[in-house]
Amino acid sequence: MKDAEPVVFVVDDEPCVRLALQRLLKSAGHGVETFGSAAELLACGAAERPGCLLLDLQMPGVNGLELQQALRAEGASLPVVFLSGKADVSTAAQAMKAGALDFLTKPVNDRELLAAVGLACELSVKAQRERTELQELRQRLAQLTCRELEVFSLVATGLRNKQIAGALGTVEKTVKVHRAHVMEKMQAGSLADLVRFADRLSLSAVTERGHDPDRAGSPSWHDGQA
Amino acid sequence: MESLLILALALELRRRRKQSAREIQQLRQEMAHISRVTTLSGLAGSLSHDLKQPLTAICSNVQAARRFLAAEPPFLGEVCEILASIEQDGERAGEMIERVRGLLKKGEWKPELLSFNDIVQDVVHLLRGHVVARGASLRIEAAPDLPRVSGDRAQLLQVLLNLALNAVEAMAGNPAGARHLVLATRRAGPGCAEAIVRDSGRGIAPAEIERIFEPFYTTKREGLGIGLSITRSIVKAHGGAVWAENHPEGGAAFHVVLPVLGDGHPGGT
């Protein structure tokens, strides 16, 4: 699956600054979109796309910090880099505590800016990739039957087929069949993959019968491929 | 003989009175200048923030141009656009500095033909950053075809700047989003031009509405309380009047009325 190209969303109320930053970012190969106010950014649905935010602090109406808070409230996870003409310590601390990736001052050093933006975009692409993966996994999980789901969660805790059979009140042969189906539907190449998927999906390991598999002997991790 | 002595004495007294009058005038101008400098130093933070904008643009433009030139082949079209922007931004920065310099100048009364609308524009340029930093909004209601007045530009700018700064401060206690500053101009009857500075603060206690113009009267914790008294003396020296009233919709409004050119006798005493 091809990652969508990350975009730098620049928000600054000063047109000459917006234009200059856009040119600088473009000259370094970044995709850029500019906005003159927080309202404009929020209206365009940037929250859904990979990339990062380059925010001015001091703007009329909703300022940079308030915009950052509004985006977090919306659940947007774009990394934020602040760029401000005002550099007092308390504002910078506030911004960093609220989760900003970096806080730069104007006039800005191009190397610092491009490094911060580069890192931010990398993080965003990685996070987007993980989100997409998780969505994929959830879709695959939805293909499992109830029984297969049970087997999946027990396999992921490291139980041997025999133990799983005991826990579910069935025979080993049946468990093996279910297990094979699970591997196929989840597109897992190994036990290690299955375990990783289970972890990503936060599967709980309590079975239908309320039998806690943690008590069914010591889980042997080292069976199957490591 | 006696009459000669009396004449000499009378001439001497007149000479001294004229000298005192000149000295008083000079002192007034010094005070006005000091007040301007104090006001500007209070604005130093927001003015330097404002100046950083075109400078930031210039720096980032230059850095972009370098990269465009280093590309294979170089993006010459972009570089040309960048150069045009840099020139523009540089001019803007120069204008900002000129504005501040104009306010800082110390000097003789220099009367010229002015419109309140131009002065309001100067106030907006100087205060924009400060207003944003204080979370307030600024609106202009300028009357078209406002008749001109004769006056010293720096001093009239000082008057409106002072009133506007006071207005912003008066709203500091308001919740964010409820701080509205309005600068309005209009004709005020025949032969007068008026500027009004209105805020959405708490207003002025009726008992104080005249007292606030007294020298050294202040309700602020910091500040000498000379701003409004200097404002009034400048306006009076221009042949005009300044007063305050509470706006029916809340907040205070300060009115400055000056005679239009040809009426009244603006000038130093």
Short mmCIF file of C-alpha atoms in Angstrom, two decimals:
data_model
loop_
_atom_site.label_atom_id
_atom_site.label_comp_id
_atom_site.label_asym_id
_atom_site.label_seq_id
_atom_site.Cartn_x
_atom_site.Cartn_y
_atom_site.Cartn_z
CA MET A 1 0.00 0.00 0.00
CA LYS A 2 1.48 3.29 -1.09
CA ASP A 3 1.70 5.95 1.58
CA ALA A 4 0.00 9.23 0.79
CA GLU A 5 2.57 12.03 0.45
CA PRO A 6 2.76 14.10 3.61
CA VAL A 7 1.74 17.75 3.33
CA VAL A 8 2.99 20.62 5.45
CA PHE A 9 0.01 22.75 6.53
CA VAL A 10 1.23 26.28 7.19
CA VAL A 11 -0.99 28.58 9.25
CA ASP A 12 0.11 32.21 9.58
CA ASP A 13 -1.95 35.38 9.36
CA GLU A 14 0.87 37.32 7.64
CA PRO A 15 0.70 36.83 3.84
CA CYS A 16 4.38 37.63 3.15
CA VAL A 17 5.48 35.06 5.71
CA ARG A 18 3.09 32.41 4.38
CA LEU A 19 4.41 32.88 0.87
CA ALA A 20 8.07 32.77 1.91
CA LEU A 21 7.60 29.63 4.01
CA GLN A 22 5.70 27.97 1.19
CA ARG A 23 8.57 28.70 -1.20
CA LEU A 24 11.20 27.47 1.24
CA LEU A 25 9.36 24.22 1.92
CA LYS A 26 8.70 23.64 -1.76
CA SER A 27 12.34 24.29 -2.63
CA ALA A 28 13.18 21.46 -0.21
CA GLY A 29 10.71 19.14 -1.88
CA HIS A 30 7.77 19.30 0.55
CA GLY A 31 4.13 19.47 -0.42
CA VAL A 32 2.66 22.62 1.13
CA GLU A 33 -0.76 24.11 1.77
CA THR A 34 -1.15 27.51 3.41
CA PHE A 35 -3.95 29.02 5.51
CA GLY A 36 -4.44 32.53 6.83
CA SER A 37 -6.26 31.54 9.98
CA ALA A 38 -7.16 28.67 12.27
CA ALA A 39 -10.70 28.74 10.92
CA GLU A 40 -9.52 28.14 7.38
CA LEU A 41 -7.44 25.15 8.44
CA LEU A 42 -10.22 23.57 10.48
CA ALA A 43 -12.60 24.00 7.55
CA CYS A 44 -10.43 22.05 5.15
CA GLY A 45 -10.28 18.72 7.02
CA ALA A 46 -6.51 18.56 7.23
CA ALA A 47 -6.87 16.31 10.25
CA GLU A 48 -7.37 13.28 8.00
CA ARG A 49 -4.23 13.58 5.91
CA PRO A 50 -0.65 12.70 6.74
CA GLY A 51 1.71 15.58 7.20
CA CYS A 52 2.44 18.14 9.84
CA LEU A 53 1.38 21.56 11.01
CA LEU A 54 3.56 24.63 10.97
CA LEU A 55 1.71 27.11 13.15
CA ASP A 56 2.20 30.74 13.94
CA LEU A 57 1.51 31.48 17.59
CA GLN A 58 0.11 34.97 17.51
CA MET A 59 -2.88 35.30 15.23
CA PRO A 60 -6.08 37.32 15.52
CA GLY A 61 -9.03 35.23 16.61
CA VAL A 62 -7.96 31.69 17.41
CA ASN A 63 -4.21 31.70 18.08
CA GLY A 64 -1.76 28.85 17.44
CA LEU A 65 -2.02 27.31 20.89
CA GLU A 66 -5.82 27.32 20.81
CA LEU A 67 -5.73 25.76 17.35
CA GLN A 68 -3.46 23.02 18.64
CA GLN A 69 -5.94 22.30 21.45
CA ALA A 70 -8.90 22.32 19.07
CA LEU A 71 -7.19 19.80 16.82
CA ARG A 72 -6.34 17.48 19.69
CA ALA A 73 -9.94 17.67 20.85
CA GLU A 74 -10.95 16.56 17.37
CA GLY A 75 -8.59 13.61 17.68
CA ALA A 76 -6.25 14.86 14.98
CA SER A 77 -2.79 13.50 15.48
CA LEU A 78 -0.76 15.68 13.12
CA PRO A 79 2.55 16.67 14.69
CA VAL A 80 2.81 20.38 15.38
CA VAL A 81 5.81 22.66 14.91
CA PHE A 82 5.37 26.19 16.21
CA LEU A 83 6.99 29.18 14.55
CA SER A 84 6.69 32.36 16.52
CA GLY A 85 7.90 35.94 16.52
CA LYS A 86 7.47 35.95 20.26
CA ALA A 87 9.75 33.68 22.18
CA ASP A 88 9.05 33.85 25.87
CA VAL A 89 9.79 30.77 27.91
CA SER A 90 6.34 30.27 29.38
CA THR A 91 4.63 30.22 25.99
CA ALA A 92 7.22 27.82 24.62
CA ALA A 93 6.81 25.57 27.66
CA GLN A 94 3.04 25.64 27.29
CA ALA A 95 3.30 24.66 23.64
CA MET A 96 5.72 21.79 24.31
CA LYS A 97 3.66 20.48 27.21
CA ALA A 98 0.64 20.46 24.92
CA GLY A 99 2.59 18.05 22.74
CA ALA A 100 4.24 20.22 20.11
CA LEU A 101 7.16 18.61 18.36
CA ASP A 102 9.23 21.77 18.24
CA PHE A 103 9.13 25.51 18.88
CA LEU A 104 11.09 27.77 16.55
CA THR A 105 11.46 31.53 16.49
CA LYS A 106 11.26 34.04 13.68
CA PRO A 107 13.28 34.80 11.64
CA VAL A 108 13.79 31.09 11.26
CA ASN A 109 16.95 29.18 10.43
CA ASP A 110 16.13 27.11 7.34
CA ARG A 111 18.08 24.05 8.44
CA GLU A 112 16.27 23.95 11.79
CA LEU A 113 12.92 24.44 10.13
CA LEU A 114 13.46 21.76 7.50
CA ALA A 115 14.81 19.32 10.11
CA ALA A 116 11.77 19.82 12.34
CA VAL A 117 9.31 19.60 9.48
CA GLY A 118 11.10 16.57 8.05
CA LEU A 119 10.91 14.73 11.35
CA ALA A 120 7.29 15.69 11.83
CA CYS A 121 6.31 14.39 8.39
CA GLU A 122 8.21 11.13 8.98
CA LEU A 123 6.36 10.59 12.25
CA SER A 124 3.06 11.33 10.60
CA VAL A 125 3.66 8.93 7.72
CA LYS A 126 4.67 6.22 10.21
CA ALA A 127 1.58 6.83 12.32
CA GLN A 128 -0.62 6.81 9.22
CA ARG A 129 0.94 3.53 8.13
CA GLU A 130 0.22 1.99 11.52
CA ARG A 131 -3.36 3.25 11.43
CA THR A 132 -3.88 1.75 7.99
CA GLU A 133 -2.32 -1.51 9.11
CA LEU A 134 -4.60 -1.63 12.13
CA GLN A 135 -7.60 -1.04 9.94
CA GLU A 136 -6.45 -3.88 7.67
CA LEU A 137 -6.01 -6.19 10.64
CA ARG A 138 -9.46 -5.34 11.94
CA GLN A 139 -10.95 -6.18 8.59
CA ARG A 140 -9.16 -9.52 8.55
CA LEU A 141 -10.26 -10.17 12.13
CA ALA A 142 -13.86 -9.62 11.10
CA GLN A 143 -13.52 -12.56 8.72
CA LEU A 144 -12.88 -15.02 11.55
CA THR A 145 -15.59 -17.22 12.93
CA CYS A 146 -16.23 -17.23 16.65
CA ARG A 147 -14.27 -20.40 17.16
CA GLU A 148 -11.40 -19.16 15.06
CA LEU A 149 -11.32 -16.01 17.15
CA GLU A 150 -11.07 -18.05 20.32
CA VAL A 151 -8.27 -20.15 18.89
CA PHE A 152 -6.49 -17.01 17.74
CA SER A 153 -6.51 -15.42 21.16
CA LEU A 154 -5.34 -18.60 22.86
CA VAL A 155 -2.59 -19.29 20.31
CA ALA A 156 -1.33 -15.77 20.84
CA THR A 157 -0.85 -16.39 24.56
CA GLY A 158 1.58 -19.19 23.69
CA LEU A 159 -0.55 -22.24 24.54
CA ARG A 160 0.13 -25.48 22.70
CA ASN A 161 -2.61 -26.95 20.55
CA LYS A 162 -3.23 -29.63 23.14
CA GLN A 163 -3.78 -27.08 25.85
CA ILE A 164 -6.03 -25.03 23.64
CA ALA A 165 -8.08 -28.11 22.90
CA GLY A 166 -8.44 -28.70 26.60
CA ALA A 167 -9.45 -25.12 27.24
CA LEU A 168 -12.07 -25.14 24.51
CA GLY A 169 -13.34 -28.64 25.16
CA THR A 170 -12.43 -30.00 21.76
CA VAL A 171 -9.73 -32.18 20.18
CA GLU A 172 -6.29 -31.21 18.99
CA LYS A 173 -7.06 -32.00 15.38
CA THR A 174 -9.90 -29.48 15.32
CA VAL A 175 -7.69 -26.86 16.91
CA LYS A 176 -5.08 -27.42 14.22
CA VAL A 177 -7.66 -26.86 11.51
CA HIS A 178 -8.91 -23.66 13.12
CA ARG A 179 -5.37 -22.51 13.61
CA ALA A 180 -4.58 -22.99 9.94
CA HIS A 181 -7.66 -20.97 8.99
CA VAL A 182 -6.66 -18.22 11.35
CA MET A 183 -3.16 -18.06 9.88
CA GLU A 184 -4.63 -17.83 6.43
CA LYS A 185 -7.35 -15.27 7.12
CA MET A 186 -5.06 -13.07 9.18
CA GLN A 187 -2.32 -13.43 6.53
CA ALA A 188 0.19 -14.37 9.22
CA GLY A 189 3.45 -15.97 8.09
CA SER A 190 4.40 -17.26 11.52
CA LEU A 191 3.38 -17.57 15.15
CA ALA A 192 5.36 -14.41 15.79
CA ASP A 193 3.19 -12.54 13.29
CA LEU A 194 0.04 -13.81 14.99
CA VAL A 195 1.29 -12.67 18.35
CA ARG A 196 2.15 -9.24 16.97
CA PHE A 197 -1.29 -8.95 15.36
CA ALA A 198 -3.01 -9.96 18.56
CA ASP A 199 -1.05 -7.36 20.41
CA ARG A 200 -1.93 -4.65 17.88
CA LEU A 201 -5.59 -5.64 18.06
CA SER A 202 -5.50 -5.74 21.87
CA LEU A 203 -7.10 -9.15 21.90
CA SER A 204 -8.04 -10.31 25.34
CA ALA A 205 -7.38 -13.94 26.12
CA VAL A 206 -10.47 -14.92 28.10
CA THR A 207 -12.37 -17.74 26.40
CA GLU A 208 -16.07 -18.28 25.95
CA ARG A 209 -16.20 -20.65 28.87
CA GLY A 210 -14.59 -18.15 31.17
CA HIS A 211 -11.59 -20.43 31.44
CA ASP A 212 -8.53 -18.34 32.10
CA PRO A 213 -5.80 -19.75 29.84
CA ASP A 214 -3.13 -18.29 32.12
CA ARG A 215 -3.95 -21.01 34.58
CA ALA A 216 -3.77 -23.82 31.99
CA GLY A 217 -0.16 -24.75 32.66
CA SER A 218 2.82 -22.65 31.81
CA PRO A 219 2.54 -21.08 28.40
CA SER A 220 5.40 -22.30 26.31
CA TRP A 221 6.52 -19.40 24.18
CA HIS A 222 9.20 -21.21 22.40
CA ASP A 223 7.07 -23.70 20.51
CA GLY A 224 6.74 -22.85 16.89
CA GLN A 225 8.82 -20.22 15.23
CA ALA A 226 10.22 -17.53 17.44
CA MET B 1 12.07 110.11 35.11
CA GLU B 2 9.56 108.11 37.04
CA SER B 3 7.53 107.36 33.96
CA LEU B 4 10.69 106.13 32.22
CA LEU B 5 11.38 103.78 35.07
CA ILE B 6 7.82 102.51 35.00
CA LEU B 7 8.11 102.00 31.26
CA ALA B 8 11.39 100.12 31.66
CA LEU B 9 9.84 97.98 34.36
CA ALA B 10 6.77 97.24 32.26
CA LEU B 11 8.96 96.25 29.31
CA GLU B 12 11.07 94.02 31.53
CA LEU B 13 7.97 92.32 32.98
CA ARG B 14 6.62 91.74 29.49
CA ARG B 15 9.93 90.28 28.37
CA ARG B 16 9.99 87.93 31.35
CA ARG B 17 6.40 86.87 30.81
CA LYS B 18 7.13 86.06 27.19
CA GLN B 19 10.19 84.10 28.24
CA SER B 20 8.17 82.14 30.81
CA ALA B 21 5.51 81.47 28.24
CA ARG B 22 8.19 80.13 25.87
CA GLU B 23 9.70 78.03 28.63
CA ILE B 24 6.31 76.63 29.55
CA GLN B 25 5.66 75.80 25.93
CA GLN B 26 9.03 74.12 25.73
CA LEU B 27 8.39 72.11 28.88
CA ARG B 28 5.05 71.04 27.48
CA GLN B 29 6.70 69.79 24.35
CA GLU B 30 9.33 67.95 26.36
CA MET B 31 6.61 66.24 28.39
CA ALA B 32 4.75 65.31 25.25
CA HIS B 33 7.93 63.86 23.80
CA ILE B 34 8.69 61.87 26.95
CA SER B 35 5.15 60.59 26.94
CA ARG B 36 5.53 59.47 23.32
CA VAL B 37 8.79 57.71 24.07
CA THR B 38 7.22 55.96 27.06
CA THR B 39 4.28 54.85 24.96
CA LEU B 40 6.60 53.52 22.30
CA SER B 41 8.74 51.65 24.77
CA GLY B 42 5.56 49.97 25.99
CA LEU B 43 4.89 48.94 22.41
CA ALA B 44 8.44 47.76 21.81
CA GLY B 45 7.47 44.11 22.15
CA SER B 46 4.64 44.18 19.65
CA LEU B 47 6.48 46.54 17.27
CA SER B 48 9.49 44.26 17.13
CA HIS B 49 7.19 41.30 16.57
CA ASP B 50 5.63 43.19 13.66
CA LEU B 51 9.02 44.06 12.22
CA LYS B 52 10.06 40.41 12.41
CA GLN B 53 7.37 39.45 9.92
CA PRO B 54 8.82 41.03 6.78
CA LEU B 55 12.31 40.12 8.00
CA THR B 56 11.28 36.50 8.44
CA ALA B 57 9.77 36.55 4.98
CA ILE B 58 12.97 37.99 3.52
CA CYS B 59 15.17 35.38 5.23
CA SER B 60 13.03 32.43 4.24
CA ASN B 61 12.71 33.79 0.70
CA VAL B 62 16.48 34.04 0.40
CA GLN B 63 16.93 30.51 1.71
CA ALA B 64 14.38 29.25 -0.78
CA ALA B 65 16.09 31.12 -3.61
CA ARG B 66 19.40 29.48 -2.74
CA ARG B 67 17.85 26.06 -3.01
CA PHE B 68 16.08 26.89 -6.24
CA LEU B 69 19.35 28.12 -7.72
CA ALA B 70 21.17 24.98 -6.63
CA ALA B 71 18.70 22.73 -8.43
CA GLU B 72 19.52 21.08 -11.75
CA PRO B 73 18.35 23.02 -13.74
CA PRO B 74 17.88 26.07 -11.53
CA PHE B 75 14.31 27.40 -11.02
CA LEU B 76 15.00 30.89 -12.33
CA GLY B 77 11.34 31.87 -12.61
CA GLU B 78 10.79 31.22 -8.92
CA VAL B 79 13.95 33.12 -8.05
CA CYS B 80 12.71 36.18 -9.97
CA GLU B 81 9.41 36.13 -8.08
CA ILE B 82 11.31 35.77 -4.85
CA LEU B 83 13.44 38.81 -5.61
CA ALA B 84 10.32 40.88 -6.23
CA SER B 85 8.89 39.73 -2.89
CA ILE B 86 12.10 40.54 -1.06
CA GLU B 87 12.05 44.06 -2.44
CA GLN B 88 8.46 44.52 -1.35
CA ASP B 89 9.04 43.11 2.11
CA GLY B 90 12.13 45.25 2.54
CA GLU B 91 10.12 48.36 1.70
CA ARG B 92 7.46 47.39 4.20
CA ALA B 93 10.04 46.97 6.90
CA GLY B 94 11.43 50.40 6.03
CA GLU B 95 7.97 51.95 6.32
CA MET B 96 7.45 50.39 9.73
CA ILE B 97 10.68 51.87 10.96
CA GLU B 98 9.82 55.28 9.51
CA ARG B 99 6.56 55.28 11.38
CA VAL B 100 8.27 54.68 14.65
CA ARG B 101 10.91 57.26 13.88
CA GLY B 102 8.21 59.81 13.08
CA LEU B 103 6.71 59.27 16.46
CA LEU B 104 10.02 59.48 18.25
CA LYS B 105 11.12 62.72 16.72
CA LYS B 106 11.55 65.54 19.08
CA GLY B 107 10.93 68.84 17.62
CA GLU B 108 9.14 71.96 16.97
CA TRP B 109 5.48 72.06 16.31
CA LYS B 110 5.11 71.37 12.62
CA PRO B 111 1.62 72.05 11.41
CA GLU B 112 0.38 70.39 8.25
CA LEU B 113 -2.95 69.56 6.63
CA LEU B 114 -4.12 66.25 7.96
CA SER B 115 -7.11 64.00 7.88
CA PHE B 116 -8.07 62.07 10.99
CA ASN B 117 -8.44 59.08 8.68
CA ASP B 118 -4.70 59.10 7.90
CA ILE B 119 -3.84 59.32 11.55
CA VAL B 120 -6.18 56.47 12.32
CA GLN B 121 -4.35 54.39 9.68
CA ASP B 122 -1.03 55.16 11.38
CA VAL B 123 -2.48 54.09 14.72
CA VAL B 124 -3.67 50.85 13.18
CA HIS B 125 -0.23 50.09 11.76
CA LEU B 126 1.48 50.78 15.04
CA LEU B 127 -1.05 48.95 17.20
CA ARG B 128 -2.05 45.97 15.13
CA GLY B 129 0.43 43.56 16.71
CA HIS B 130 -0.31 44.85 20.20
CA VAL B 131 -4.05 44.48 19.72
CA VAL B 132 -3.68 40.89 18.51
CA ALA B 133 -1.33 40.06 21.36
CA ARG B 134 -3.94 41.34 23.82
CA GLY B 135 -6.67 39.24 22.23
CA ALA B 136 -8.71 42.24 21.14
CA SER B 137 -10.36 43.08 17.86
CA LEU B 138 -9.93 46.37 16.03
CA ARG B 139 -12.51 47.96 13.75
CA ILE B 140 -12.30 51.18 11.76
CA GLU B 141 -15.34 53.27 10.93
CA ALA B 142 -13.86 56.01 8.78
CA ALA B 143 -16.07 58.71 7.33
CA PRO B 144 -15.38 59.32 3.68
CA ASP B 145 -14.57 62.91 2.65
CA LEU B 146 -13.58 63.88 6.12
CA PRO B 147 -12.52 67.54 6.13
CA ARG B 148 -8.90 68.18 7.00
CA VAL B 149 -7.55 69.80 10.08
CA SER B 150 -4.29 71.61 10.64
CA GLY B 151 -2.00 70.07 13.19
CA ASP B 152 1.26 68.45 14.12
CA ARG B 153 1.13 64.89 12.85
CA ALA B 154 3.24 63.30 15.56
CA GLN B 155 1.26 64.98 18.31
CA LEU B 156 -2.15 64.06 16.94
CA LEU B 157 -0.89 60.52 16.39
CA GLN B 158 0.18 60.53 20.00
CA VAL B 159 -3.29 61.59 21.09
CA LEU B 160 -5.10 58.80 19.26
CA LEU B 161 -2.43 56.24 20.11
CA ASN B 162 -2.74 57.09 23.77
CA LEU B 163 -6.52 56.79 23.75
CA ALA B 164 -6.37 53.52 21.84
CA LEU B 165 -3.80 52.03 24.23
CA ASN B 166 -5.90 53.05 27.20
CA ALA B 167 -8.88 51.42 25.54
CA VAL B 168 -7.05 48.13 25.06
CA GLU B 169 -5.97 48.18 28.67
CA ALA B 170 -9.50 48.97 29.83
CA MET B 171 -10.66 45.74 28.24
CA ALA B 172 -7.99 43.55 29.77
CA GLY B 173 -10.51 42.22 32.27
CA ASN B 174 -12.98 41.20 29.59
CA PRO B 175 -13.20 37.58 28.52
CA ALA B 176 -11.38 36.79 25.29
CA GLY B 177 -13.61 37.48 22.31
CA ALA B 178 -15.32 40.37 24.09
CA ARG B 179 -12.58 42.95 23.61
CA HIS B 180 -13.65 45.27 20.85
CA LEU B 181 -11.82 48.46 19.97
CA VAL B 182 -13.41 50.81 17.48
CA LEU B 183 -11.71 53.83 15.88
CA ALA B 184 -14.24 56.07 14.18
CA THR B 185 -14.11 59.41 12.41
CA ARG B 186 -16.87 61.74 11.30
CA ARG B 187 -17.83 65.31 10.67
CA ALA B 188 -19.07 66.88 13.85
CA GLY B 189 -21.31 69.71 12.91
CA PRO B 190 -20.14 72.52 10.70
CA GLY B 191 -16.47 73.18 10.82
CA CYS B 192 -15.37 70.27 12.97
CA ALA B 193 -13.82 66.86 12.45
CA GLU B 194 -14.15 64.24 15.14
CA ALA B 195 -12.30 61.07 16.06
CA ILE B 196 -13.80 58.60 18.52
CA VAL B 197 -12.02 55.81 20.33
CA ARG B 198 -14.46 53.31 21.77
CA ASP B 199 -13.89 50.20 23.84
CA SER B 200 -16.03 47.42 25.28
CA GLY B 201 -14.60 47.64 28.78
CA ARG B 202 -16.26 48.47 32.06
CA GLY B 203 -16.71 52.16 31.30
CA ILE B 204 -15.73 55.05 33.54
CA ALA B 205 -17.28 55.82 36.89
CA PRO B 206 -19.33 59.02 36.44
CA ALA B 207 -17.48 60.70 39.31
CA GLU B 208 -14.20 60.25 37.48
CA ILE B 209 -15.16 61.17 33.99
CA GLU B 210 -13.61 64.62 34.27
CA ARG B 211 -10.92 63.76 36.78
CA ILE B 212 -9.18 61.31 34.49
CA PHE B 213 -7.79 64.24 32.50
CA GLU B 214 -6.10 65.69 35.54
CA PRO B 215 -2.33 65.41 35.68
CA PHE B 216 -1.04 62.52 37.77
CA TYR B 217 -4.51 61.08 38.21
CA THR B 218 -4.46 57.36 37.60
CA THR B 219 -6.34 54.28 38.67
CA LYS B 220 -3.70 51.96 37.28
CA ARG B 221 -1.14 50.35 39.51
CA GLU B 222 1.65 51.42 37.24
CA GLY B 223 1.86 54.59 35.24
CA LEU B 224 2.19 58.21 36.05
CA GLY B 225 -1.23 59.26 34.93
CA ILE B 226 0.08 61.96 32.63
CA GLY B 227 -1.10 60.41 29.36
CA LEU B 228 -4.59 61.89 29.37
CA SER B 229 -3.54 65.28 30.68
CA ILE B 230 -0.97 65.54 27.93
CA THR B 231 -3.59 64.38 25.45
CA ARG B 232 -5.88 67.17 26.56
CA SER B 233 -3.20 69.82 26.45
CA ILE B 234 -2.20 68.77 22.93
CA VAL B 235 -5.82 68.85 21.76
CA LYS B 236 -6.40 72.22 23.36
CA ALA B 237 -3.25 73.61 21.76
CA HIS B 238 -4.78 72.50 18.44
CA GLY B 239 -7.87 74.52 19.20
CA GLY B 240 -9.98 71.46 19.87
CA ALA B 241 -11.61 69.54 22.69
CA VAL B 242 -11.42 66.04 24.11
CA TRP B 243 -13.86 64.39 26.49
CA ALA B 244 -15.00 60.98 27.63
CA GLU B 245 -18.41 59.45 27.97
CA ASN B 246 -19.86 56.06 28.66
CA HIS B 247 -21.28 54.38 25.62
CA PRO B 248 -24.90 53.25 25.94
CA GLU B 249 -23.91 49.78 24.73
CA GLY B 250 -21.23 49.51 27.40
CA GLY B 251 -17.63 50.61 27.46
CA ALA B 252 -16.18 54.09 27.23
CA ALA B 253 -15.86 56.40 24.25
CA PHE B 254 -13.31 59.19 23.99
CA HIS B 255 -14.07 62.02 21.59
CA VAL B 256 -11.51 64.31 20.01
CA VAL B 257 -12.88 67.23 18.05
CA LEU B 258 -10.73 69.61 16.05
CA PRO B 259 -11.70 72.67 14.05
CA VAL B 260 -11.47 72.20 10.34
CA LEU B 261 -8.88 74.34 8.60
CA GLY B 262 -9.98 77.91 8.47
CA ASP B 263 -11.81 77.77 11.77
CA GLY B 264 -10.17 78.37 15.14
CA HIS B 265 -6.49 79.07 15.62
CA PRO B 266 -4.43 75.98 16.16
CA GLY B 267 -0.86 76.56 17.26
CA GLY B 268 1.33 76.91 20.27
CA THR B 269 0.54 79.52 22.88
#
